[in-house]
Amino acid sequence: IRGVVEMLNDTWTLTNLRGGNASGYITASGNWHLHEGNRQDSNLTFECHDIPLNDELRDALPQGMKRLWNDLQPNGTVDYLKIKLGYHPTTGKLSLDVFGQKWEGRQHEVGRAVSVVPSWFPYRFDDVTGMFRYVDGRVELHQIRGRHDRTEVQRVNGVGAIAKSGEWEVRLRDLAVTNLHLDHDLIEAFPEALSRGLSRVGVQGPLGLQGRVTFRGGREKVPEVNWNLDFDMEDVRIECGASLEHVRGQISLYGTANSHGFVSDGRLKIDSLFFKDHQIVNVTGPIRIEPKQIFVGSFATQRQGREVPQSVQGNVLGGVMTMDAKVDTLSGKMQLELALESGDLRQIAREFASQRTDIHGRASVTATLVGQANDPQTWRGGGIVRLWDADLYESPFMARLLS
């Protein structure tokens, strides 16, 4: 340790104090008044470089920062820390202001990479960079980046708060992730109710994610999660009772998960998908996900309590499709109400492998079906077919096709 330490009339003054701890380099300055009658503020400033995130540092922290440490379980080396410790005799309170930064480009050096495993979202993040600030129980996150296996966290901005009672809240107001995989690690990180629901929906392929997430909790409490997220998909496969393949587009979801379960409402904005080798494009409409069921179209709006029903709509077979469905994710049983308006008979014939080339005209179909969503052989129901601008002899063809 080098520098000047001076005591005058119960006031300690540090001037250009320099020292080290392990790989860290630390400077300190400021003054501290010991006499209770002194009405001046006390302030100490520490600037630290290359500080290892070890147990010795954790044990030196005040209680609020120590709780934050235990919640994040950090490991590695922080490039820069600036700590301001103050005491204000007019209020009788200590203040703590900590600014930290991990720069990009150095995280791959041996022993320097920072990793965290948040207790409220136990999903390990490696090669973490960015800035944070802690001020008297409040945390700010700025431009945090990191990764988990193939998943890249491009940007996290947010705030958090820790109360003396143990209550806490983390609000990630600007979250962006690429190459996200809904794998076992991610599913298990969510609260139990949401984890069970997600485990019944298989998603294969990388996702992009943007939006906001809030976590709340406390001692002996199941964390609550609220989200408002947009998921971008490019050639993704979704197993939700039915198999949807080559999905491209976006699903927007907002919802809540807590000790009582979870529910998520949202909207489909799918550019293209394939179901049983048939392409459907421009798919839009409401969706609702519950622990055991998925509701699509008017079934979703009904569960949401909306007075005006809205179906999912898309383009297929040269016409306009509307669809309402509900699927039990445990058994795979579904109820499907489907309509096709002004379908192209020639395209319908081609899609269903007919060798005839003289088919022409338009068709409208309405049908109600029940059965196993992923097994058309089990589908049962009925409906109506209308043909126009078609020759009469095409009616038997349509009957055979629909059967």
CSV table of N, CA, C and O in Angstrom, one decimal, residues 111-197:
chain,number,residue,atom,x,y,z
A,111,GLY,N,-9.4,-17.1,-17.2
A,111,GLY,CA,-9.7,-16.6,-15.8
A,111,GLY,C,-10.4,-15.3,-15.8
A,111,GLY,O,-10.8,-14.8,-14.7
A,112,ARG,N,-10.6,-14.6,-16.9
A,112,ARG,CA,-11.2,-13.3,-16.9
A,112,ARG,C,-12.6,-13.3,-17.3
A,112,ARG,O,-13.4,-12.3,-17.0
A,113,ALA,N,-13.1,-14.3,-18.0
A,113,ALA,CA,-14.5,-14.3,-18.4
A,113,ALA,C,-15.5,-14.3,-17.2
A,113,ALA,O,-15.3,-15.0,-16.3
A,114,VAL,N,-16.5,-13.5,-17.4
A,114,VAL,CA,-17.5,-13.4,-16.3
A,114,VAL,C,-18.7,-14.3,-16.6
A,114,VAL,O,-19.2,-14.2,-17.8
A,115,SER,N,-19.2,-15.0,-15.7
A,115,SER,CA,-20.4,-15.8,-15.8
A,115,SER,C,-21.3,-15.5,-14.6
A,115,SER,O,-20.8,-15.2,-13.5
A,116,VAL,N,-22.6,-15.6,-14.9
A,116,VAL,CA,-23.6,-15.5,-13.8
A,116,VAL,C,-24.7,-16.5,-13.9
A,116,VAL,O,-24.9,-17.0,-15.0
A,117,VAL,N,-25.3,-16.9,-12.8
A,117,VAL,CA,-26.4,-17.8,-12.8
A,117,VAL,C,-27.5,-17.2,-11.9
A,117,VAL,O,-27.4,-17.5,-10.7
A,118,PRO,N,-28.4,-16.4,-12.4
A,118,PRO,CA,-29.4,-15.7,-11.5
A,118,PRO,C,-30.2,-16.8,-10.8
A,118,PRO,O,-30.7,-17.7,-11.4
A,119,SER,N,-30.4,-16.6,-9.5
A,119,SER,CA,-31.3,-17.5,-8.7
A,119,SER,C,-32.7,-17.4,-9.2
A,119,SER,O,-33.4,-18.4,-9.1
A,120,TRP,N,-33.2,-16.3,-9.7
A,120,TRP,CA,-34.5,-16.1,-10.1
A,120,TRP,C,-34.7,-16.6,-11.5
A,120,TRP,O,-35.9,-16.7,-12.0
A,121,PHE,N,-33.7,-17.0,-12.2
A,121,PHE,CA,-33.7,-17.6,-13.5
A,121,PHE,C,-32.5,-18.4,-13.7
A,121,PHE,O,-31.5,-17.9,-14.4
A,122,PRO,N,-32.4,-19.6,-13.2
A,122,PRO,CA,-31.2,-20.4,-13.1
A,122,PRO,C,-30.8,-20.9,-14.5
A,122,PRO,O,-30.9,-22.1,-14.8
A,123,TYR,N,-30.3,-20.0,-15.3
A,123,TYR,CA,-29.8,-20.3,-16.7
A,123,TYR,C,-28.5,-19.6,-16.8
A,123,TYR,O,-28.4,-18.4,-16.8
A,124,ARG,N,-27.4,-20.4,-16.9
A,124,ARG,CA,-26.1,-19.9,-16.9
A,124,ARG,C,-25.8,-19.0,-18.1
A,124,ARG,O,-26.0,-19.4,-19.3
A,125,PHE,N,-25.2,-17.8,-17.9
A,125,PHE,CA,-24.8,-16.9,-18.9
A,125,PHE,C,-23.2,-16.8,-18.8
A,125,PHE,O,-22.7,-16.4,-17.7
A,126,ASP,N,-22.6,-17.0,-19.9
A,126,ASP,CA,-21.1,-16.9,-20.0
A,126,ASP,C,-20.7,-15.7,-20.8
A,126,ASP,O,-21.5,-15.2,-21.6
A,127,ASP,N,-19.4,-15.4,-20.7
A,127,ASP,CA,-18.8,-14.3,-21.4
A,127,ASP,C,-19.6,-13.0,-21.3
A,127,ASP,O,-19.9,-12.3,-22.3
A,128,VAL,N,-20.0,-12.7,-20.1
A,128,VAL,CA,-20.9,-11.5,-19.9
A,128,VAL,C,-20.1,-10.2,-19.9
A,128,VAL,O,-19.0,-10.1,-19.3
A,129,THR,N,-20.6,-9.3,-20.7
A,129,THR,CA,-20.0,-7.9,-20.8
A,129,THR,C,-21.0,-6.9,-20.6
A,129,THR,O,-22.2,-7.2,-20.6
A,130,GLY,N,-20.6,-5.6,-20.3
A,130,GLY,CA,-21.6,-4.6,-20.2
A,130,GLY,C,-21.3,-3.8,-18.9
A,130,GLY,O,-20.2,-3.9,-18.3
A,131,MET,N,-22.3,-3.0,-18.5
A,131,MET,CA,-22.2,-2.1,-17.3
A,131,MET,C,-23.3,-2.3,-16.4
A,131,MET,O,-24.4,-2.6,-16.8
A,132,PHE,N,-23.0,-2.1,-15.1
A,132,PHE,CA,-24.1,-2.1,-14.1
A,132,PHE,C,-23.8,-1.0,-13.0
A,132,PHE,O,-22.7,-0.6,-12.9
A,133,ARG,N,-24.8,-0.6,-12.4
A,133,ARG,CA,-24.7,0.3,-11.3
A,133,ARG,C,-25.6,-0.1,-10.2
A,133,ARG,O,-26.8,-0.4,-10.4
A,134,TYR,N,-25.1,0.0,-8.9
A,134,TYR,CA,-25.9,-0.3,-7.7
A,134,TYR,C,-25.9,0.9,-6.8
A,134,TYR,O,-24.8,1.4,-6.5
A,135,VAL,N,-27.1,1.4,-6.5
A,135,VAL,CA,-27.2,2.6,-5.6
A,135,VAL,C,-28.3,2.3,-4.6
A,135,VAL,O,-29.5,2.2,-4.9
A,136,ASP,N,-27.8,2.0,-3.4
A,136,ASP,CA,-28.7,1.9,-2.2
A,136,ASP,C,-29.9,0.9,-2.5
A,136,ASP,O,-31.0,1.3,-2.3
A,137,GLY,N,-29.6,-0.3,-3.0
A,137,GLY,CA,-30.6,-1.3,-3.2
A,137,GLY,C,-31.3,-1.3,-4.5
A,137,GLY,O,-32.1,-2.2,-4.8
A,138,ARG,N,-30.9,-0.4,-5.4
A,138,ARG,CA,-31.4,-0.3,-6.8
A,138,ARG,C,-30.3,-0.6,-7.7
A,138,ARG,O,-29.2,-0.1,-7.6
A,139,VAL,N,-30.6,-1.5,-8.7
A,139,VAL,CA,-29.6,-1.9,-9.7
A,139,VAL,C,-30.0,-1.5,-11.1
A,139,VAL,O,-31.2,-1.6,-11.5
A,140,GLU,N,-29.0,-1.0,-11.9
A,140,GLU,CA,-29.3,-0.6,-13.3
A,140,GLU,C,-28.4,-1.5,-14.1
A,140,GLU,O,-27.2,-1.6,-13.8
A,141,LEU,N,-28.9,-2.0,-15.2
A,141,LEU,CA,-28.1,-2.8,-16.2
A,141,LEU,C,-28.1,-2.1,-17.5
A,141,LEU,O,-29.1,-1.6,-18.0
A,142,HIS,N,-26.9,-2.0,-18.1
A,142,HIS,CA,-26.8,-1.2,-19.4
A,142,HIS,C,-26.0,-2.1,-20.4
A,142,HIS,O,-24.8,-2.5,-20.1
A,143,GLN,N,-26.6,-2.3,-21.5
A,143,GLN,CA,-25.9,-3.0,-22.6
A,143,GLN,C,-25.2,-4.3,-22.2
A,143,GLN,O,-24.0,-4.5,-22.6
A,144,ILE,N,-25.9,-5.1,-21.4
A,144,ILE,CA,-25.3,-6.4,-21.0
A,144,ILE,C,-25.4,-7.4,-22.2
A,144,ILE,O,-26.5,-7.5,-22.8
A,145,ARG,N,-24.3,-8.1,-22.4
A,145,ARG,CA,-24.3,-9.1,-23.4
A,145,ARG,C,-23.8,-10.4,-22.8
A,145,ARG,O,-23.1,-10.4,-21.8
A,146,GLY,N,-24.0,-11.5,-23.5
A,146,GLY,CA,-23.6,-12.8,-23.0
A,146,GLY,C,-24.0,-13.9,-23.9
A,146,GLY,O,-24.6,-13.7,-24.9
A,147,ARG,N,-23.8,-15.2,-23.4
A,147,ARG,CA,-24.2,-16.3,-24.2
A,147,ARG,C,-24.5,-17.5,-23.3
A,147,ARG,O,-24.0,-17.5,-22.2
A,148,HIS,N,-25.2,-18.4,-23.9
A,148,HIS,CA,-25.4,-19.7,-23.2
A,148,HIS,C,-25.4,-20.8,-24.4
A,148,HIS,O,-26.3,-20.9,-25.2
A,149,ASP,N,-24.3,-21.5,-24.4
A,149,ASP,CA,-24.1,-22.5,-25.5
A,149,ASP,C,-24.2,-21.8,-26.8
A,149,ASP,O,-23.5,-20.8,-27.1
A,150,ARG,N,-25.2,-22.1,-27.6
A,150,ARG,CA,-25.4,-21.5,-28.9
A,150,ARG,C,-26.2,-20.2,-28.9
A,150,ARG,O,-26.2,-19.4,-29.8
A,151,THR,N,-26.8,-19.9,-27.8
A,151,THR,CA,-27.7,-18.8,-27.6
A,151,THR,C,-26.9,-17.5,-27.3
A,151,THR,O,-26.0,-17.5,-26.4
A,152,GLU,N,-27.2,-16.4,-28.1
A,152,GLU,CA,-26.5,-15.2,-27.9
A,152,GLU,C,-27.4,-14.1,-27.4
A,152,GLU,O,-28.4,-13.8,-28.0
A,153,VAL,N,-27.1,-13.6,-26.2
A,153,VAL,CA,-27.8,-12.4,-25.6
A,153,VAL,C,-27.2,-11.2,-26.2
A,153,VAL,O,-26.0,-10.8,-25.8
A,154,GLN,N,-27.9,-10.5,-27.1
A,154,GLN,CA,-27.3,-9.4,-27.8
A,154,GLN,C,-27.4,-8.1,-27.0
A,154,GLN,O,-26.6,-7.2,-27.1
A,155,ARG,N,-28.5,-8.0,-26.1
A,155,ARG,CA,-28.7,-6.7,-25.4
A,155,ARG,C,-29.6,-6.9,-24.3
A,155,ARG,O,-30.7,-7.5,-24.4
A,156,VAL,N,-29.2,-6.5,-23.1
A,156,VAL,CA,-30.1,-6.4,-21.9
A,156,VAL,C,-29.9,-5.1,-21.3
A,156,VAL,O,-28.8,-4.7,-20.9
A,157,ASN,N,-31.0,-4.3,-21.2
A,157,ASN,CA,-31.1,-3.1,-20.4
A,157,ASN,C,-32.2,-3.2,-19.4
A,157,ASN,O,-33.3,-3.7,-19.7
A,158,GLY,N,-32.0,-2.8,-18.2
A,158,GLY,CA,-33.1,-3.0,-17.2
A,158,GLY,C,-32.7,-2.4,-15.8
A,158,GLY,O,-31.6,-1.9,-15.6
A,159,VAL,N,-33.6,-2.6,-14.9
A,159,VAL,CA,-33.4,-2.1,-13.5
A,159,VAL,C,-33.9,-3.2,-12.5
A,159,VAL,O,-34.7,-4.1,-12.9
A,160,GLY,N,-33.4,-3.1,-11.3
A,160,GLY,CA,-33.8,-4.1,-10.3
A,160,GLY,C,-33.8,-3.4,-8.9
A,160,GLY,O,-33.2,-2.3,-8.8
A,161,ALA,N,-34.5,-4.0,-8.0
A,161,ALA,CA,-34.6,-3.4,-6.6
A,161,ALA,C,-34.6,-4.5,-5.6
A,161,ALA,O,-35.2,-5.6,-5.8
A,162,ILE,N,-33.9,-4.3,-4.5
A,162,ILE,CA,-33.8,-5.3,-3.4
A,162,ILE,C,-34.2,-4.6,-2.1
A,162,ILE,O,-33.6,-3.6,-1.7
A,163,ALA,N,-35.2,-5.1,-1.5
A,163,ALA,CA,-35.7,-4.5,-0.2
A,163,ALA,C,-35.1,-5.2,1.0
A,163,ALA,O,-34.7,-6.4,0.9
A,164,LYS,N,-35.0,-4.5,2.1
A,164,LYS,CA,-34.5,-5.2,3.3
A,164,LYS,C,-35.3,-6.4,3.7
A,164,LYS,O,-34.8,-7.3,4.4
A,165,SER,N,-36.6,-6.4,3.4
A,165,SER,CA,-37.5,-7.5,3.7
A,165,SER,C,-37.2,-8.7,3.0
A,165,SER,O,-37.7,-9.8,3.3
A,166,GLY,N,-36.3,-8.6,1.9
A,166,GLY,CA,-36.0,-9.7,1.1
A,166,GLY,C,-36.8,-9.7,-0.2
A,166,GLY,O,-36.6,-10.5,-1.1
A,167,GLU,N,-37.8,-8.8,-0.4
A,167,GLU,CA,-38.6,-8.7,-1.6
A,167,GLU,C,-37.6,-8.1,-2.7
A,167,GLU,O,-36.8,-7.3,-2.4
A,168,TRP,N,-37.8,-8.6,-3.9
A,168,TRP,CA,-36.9,-8.1,-5.0
A,168,TRP,C,-37.7,-8.1,-6.3
A,168,TRP,O,-38.8,-8.7,-6.4
A,169,GLU,N,-37.2,-7.3,-7.2
A,169,GLU,CA,-37.9,-7.2,-8.6
A,169,GLU,C,-36.8,-6.9,-9.6
A,169,GLU,O,-35.9,-6.0,-9.3
A,170,VAL,N,-36.8,-7.5,-10.7
A,170,VAL,CA,-35.9,-7.3,-11.8
A,170,VAL,C,-36.8,-7.0,-13.1
A,170,VAL,O,-37.6,-7.9,-13.5
A,171,ARG,N,-36.6,-5.9,-13.7
A,171,ARG,CA,-37.3,-5.5,-14.9
A,171,ARG,C,-36.4,-5.3,-16.0
A,171,ARG,O,-35.6,-4.4,-16.1
A,172,LEU,N,-36.4,-6.3,-16.9
A,172,LEU,CA,-35.6,-6.2,-18.2
A,172,LEU,C,-36.4,-5.6,-19.2
A,172,LEU,O,-37.3,-6.3,-19.9
A,173,ARG,N,-36.3,-4.3,-19.4
A,173,ARG,CA,-37.2,-3.6,-20.3
A,173,ARG,C,-36.8,-3.6,-21.7
A,173,ARG,O,-37.5,-3.2,-22.6
A,174,ASP,N,-35.5,-4.0,-22.0
A,174,ASP,CA,-35.0,-4.0,-23.4
A,174,ASP,C,-34.2,-5.3,-23.5
A,174,ASP,O,-33.0,-5.3,-23.2
A,175,LEU,N,-34.8,-6.3,-24.0
A,175,LEU,CA,-34.1,-7.6,-24.1
A,175,LEU,C,-34.1,-8.1,-25.6
A,175,LEU,O,-35.1,-8.1,-26.3
A,176,ALA,N,-32.9,-8.5,-26.0
A,176,ALA,CA,-32.8,-9.0,-27.4
A,176,ALA,C,-31.9,-10.2,-27.4
A,176,ALA,O,-30.7,-10.2,-26.9
A,177,VAL,N,-32.4,-11.4,-28.0
A,177,VAL,CA,-31.6,-12.6,-28.0
A,177,VAL,C,-31.7,-13.2,-29.4
A,177,VAL,O,-32.8,-13.1,-30.0
A,178,THR,N,-30.6,-13.8,-29.8
A,178,THR,CA,-30.6,-14.5,-31.1
A,178,THR,C,-30.2,-15.9,-30.9
A,178,THR,O,-29.5,-16.3,-29.9
A,179,ASN,N,-30.6,-16.8,-31.9
A,179,ASN,CA,-30.2,-18.2,-31.9
A,179,ASN,C,-30.7,-18.9,-30.6
A,179,ASN,O,-30.0,-19.7,-30.0
A,180,LEU,N,-31.9,-18.5,-30.1
A,180,LEU,CA,-32.4,-19.1,-28.9
A,180,LEU,C,-33.0,-20.5,-29.2
A,180,LEU,O,-33.8,-20.6,-30.1
A,181,HIS,N,-32.6,-21.4,-28.4
A,181,HIS,CA,-33.1,-22.8,-28.5
A,181,HIS,C,-34.0,-23.1,-27.3
A,181,HIS,O,-33.5,-23.0,-26.1
A,182,LEU,N,-35.2,-23.6,-27.5
A,182,LEU,CA,-36.0,-24.0,-26.4
A,182,LEU,C,-35.7,-25.4,-25.9
A,182,LEU,O,-36.4,-26.4,-26.1
A,183,ASP,N,-34.5,-25.5,-25.3
A,183,ASP,CA,-33.9,-26.8,-24.9
A,183,ASP,C,-34.2,-27.0,-23.4
A,183,ASP,O,-34.9,-26.2,-22.7
A,184,HIS,N,-33.7,-28.1,-22.9
A,184,HIS,CA,-34.0,-28.5,-21.5
A,184,HIS,C,-33.5,-27.5,-20.5
A,184,HIS,O,-34.2,-27.2,-19.5
A,185,ASP,N,-32.3,-26.9,-20.7
A,185,ASP,CA,-31.8,-25.9,-19.8
A,185,ASP,C,-32.7,-24.7,-19.7
A,185,ASP,O,-32.9,-24.2,-18.6
A,186,LEU,N,-33.2,-24.2,-20.8
A,186,LEU,CA,-34.0,-23.0,-20.8
A,186,LEU,C,-35.4,-23.3,-20.2
A,186,LEU,O,-35.9,-22.6,-19.3
A,187,ILE,N,-36.0,-24.5,-20.5
A,187,ILE,CA,-37.3,-24.8,-20.0
A,187,ILE,C,-37.2,-25.0,-18.5
A,187,ILE,O,-38.1,-24.5,-17.7
A,188,GLU,N,-36.2,-25.6,-18.0
A,188,GLU,CA,-36.1,-25.9,-16.5
A,188,GLU,C,-35.8,-24.6,-15.8
A,188,GLU,O,-36.0,-24.5,-14.5
A,189,ALA,N,-35.3,-23.5,-16.4
A,189,ALA,CA,-35.0,-22.3,-15.7
A,189,ALA,C,-36.3,-21.5,-15.4
A,189,ALA,O,-36.3,-20.6,-14.5
A,190,PHE,N,-37.4,-21.7,-16.1
A,190,PHE,CA,-38.6,-21.0,-15.8
A,190,PHE,C,-39.3,-21.5,-14.6
A,190,PHE,O,-39.1,-22.7,-14.1
A,191,PRO,N,-40.2,-20.7,-14.0
A,191,PRO,CA,-41.0,-21.3,-12.8
A,191,PRO,C,-41.7,-22.5,-13.2
A,191,PRO,O,-42.0,-22.8,-14.4
A,192,GLU,N,-42.0,-23.4,-12.2
A,192,GLU,CA,-42.5,-24.7,-12.4
A,192,GLU,C,-43.7,-24.8,-13.3
A,192,GLU,O,-43.8,-25.6,-14.3
A,193,ALA,N,-44.7,-23.9,-13.1
A,193,ALA,CA,-46.0,-24.0,-13.9
A,193,ALA,C,-45.7,-23.7,-15.4
A,193,ALA,O,-46.2,-24.4,-16.2
A,194,LEU,N,-44.9,-22.7,-15.6
A,194,LEU,CA,-44.5,-22.3,-17.0
A,194,LEU,C,-43.6,-23.4,-17.6
A,194,LEU,O,-43.8,-23.8,-18.8
A,195,SER,N,-42.7,-24.0,-16.8
A,195,SER,CA,-41.8,-25.0,-17.3
A,195,SER,C,-42.6,-26.2,-17.8
A,195,SER,O,-42.4,-26.8,-18.8
A,196,ARG,N,-43.6,-26.6,-17.0
A,196,ARG,CA,-44.5,-27.8,-17.4
A,196,ARG,C,-45.2,-27.5,-18.7
A,196,ARG,O,-45.3,-28.4,-19.5
A,197,GLY,N,-45.7,-26.3,-18.8
A,197,GLY,CA,-46.5,-26.0,-20.1
A,197,GLY,C,-45.5,-26.0,-21.3
A,197,GLY,O,-45.9,-26.5,-22.3
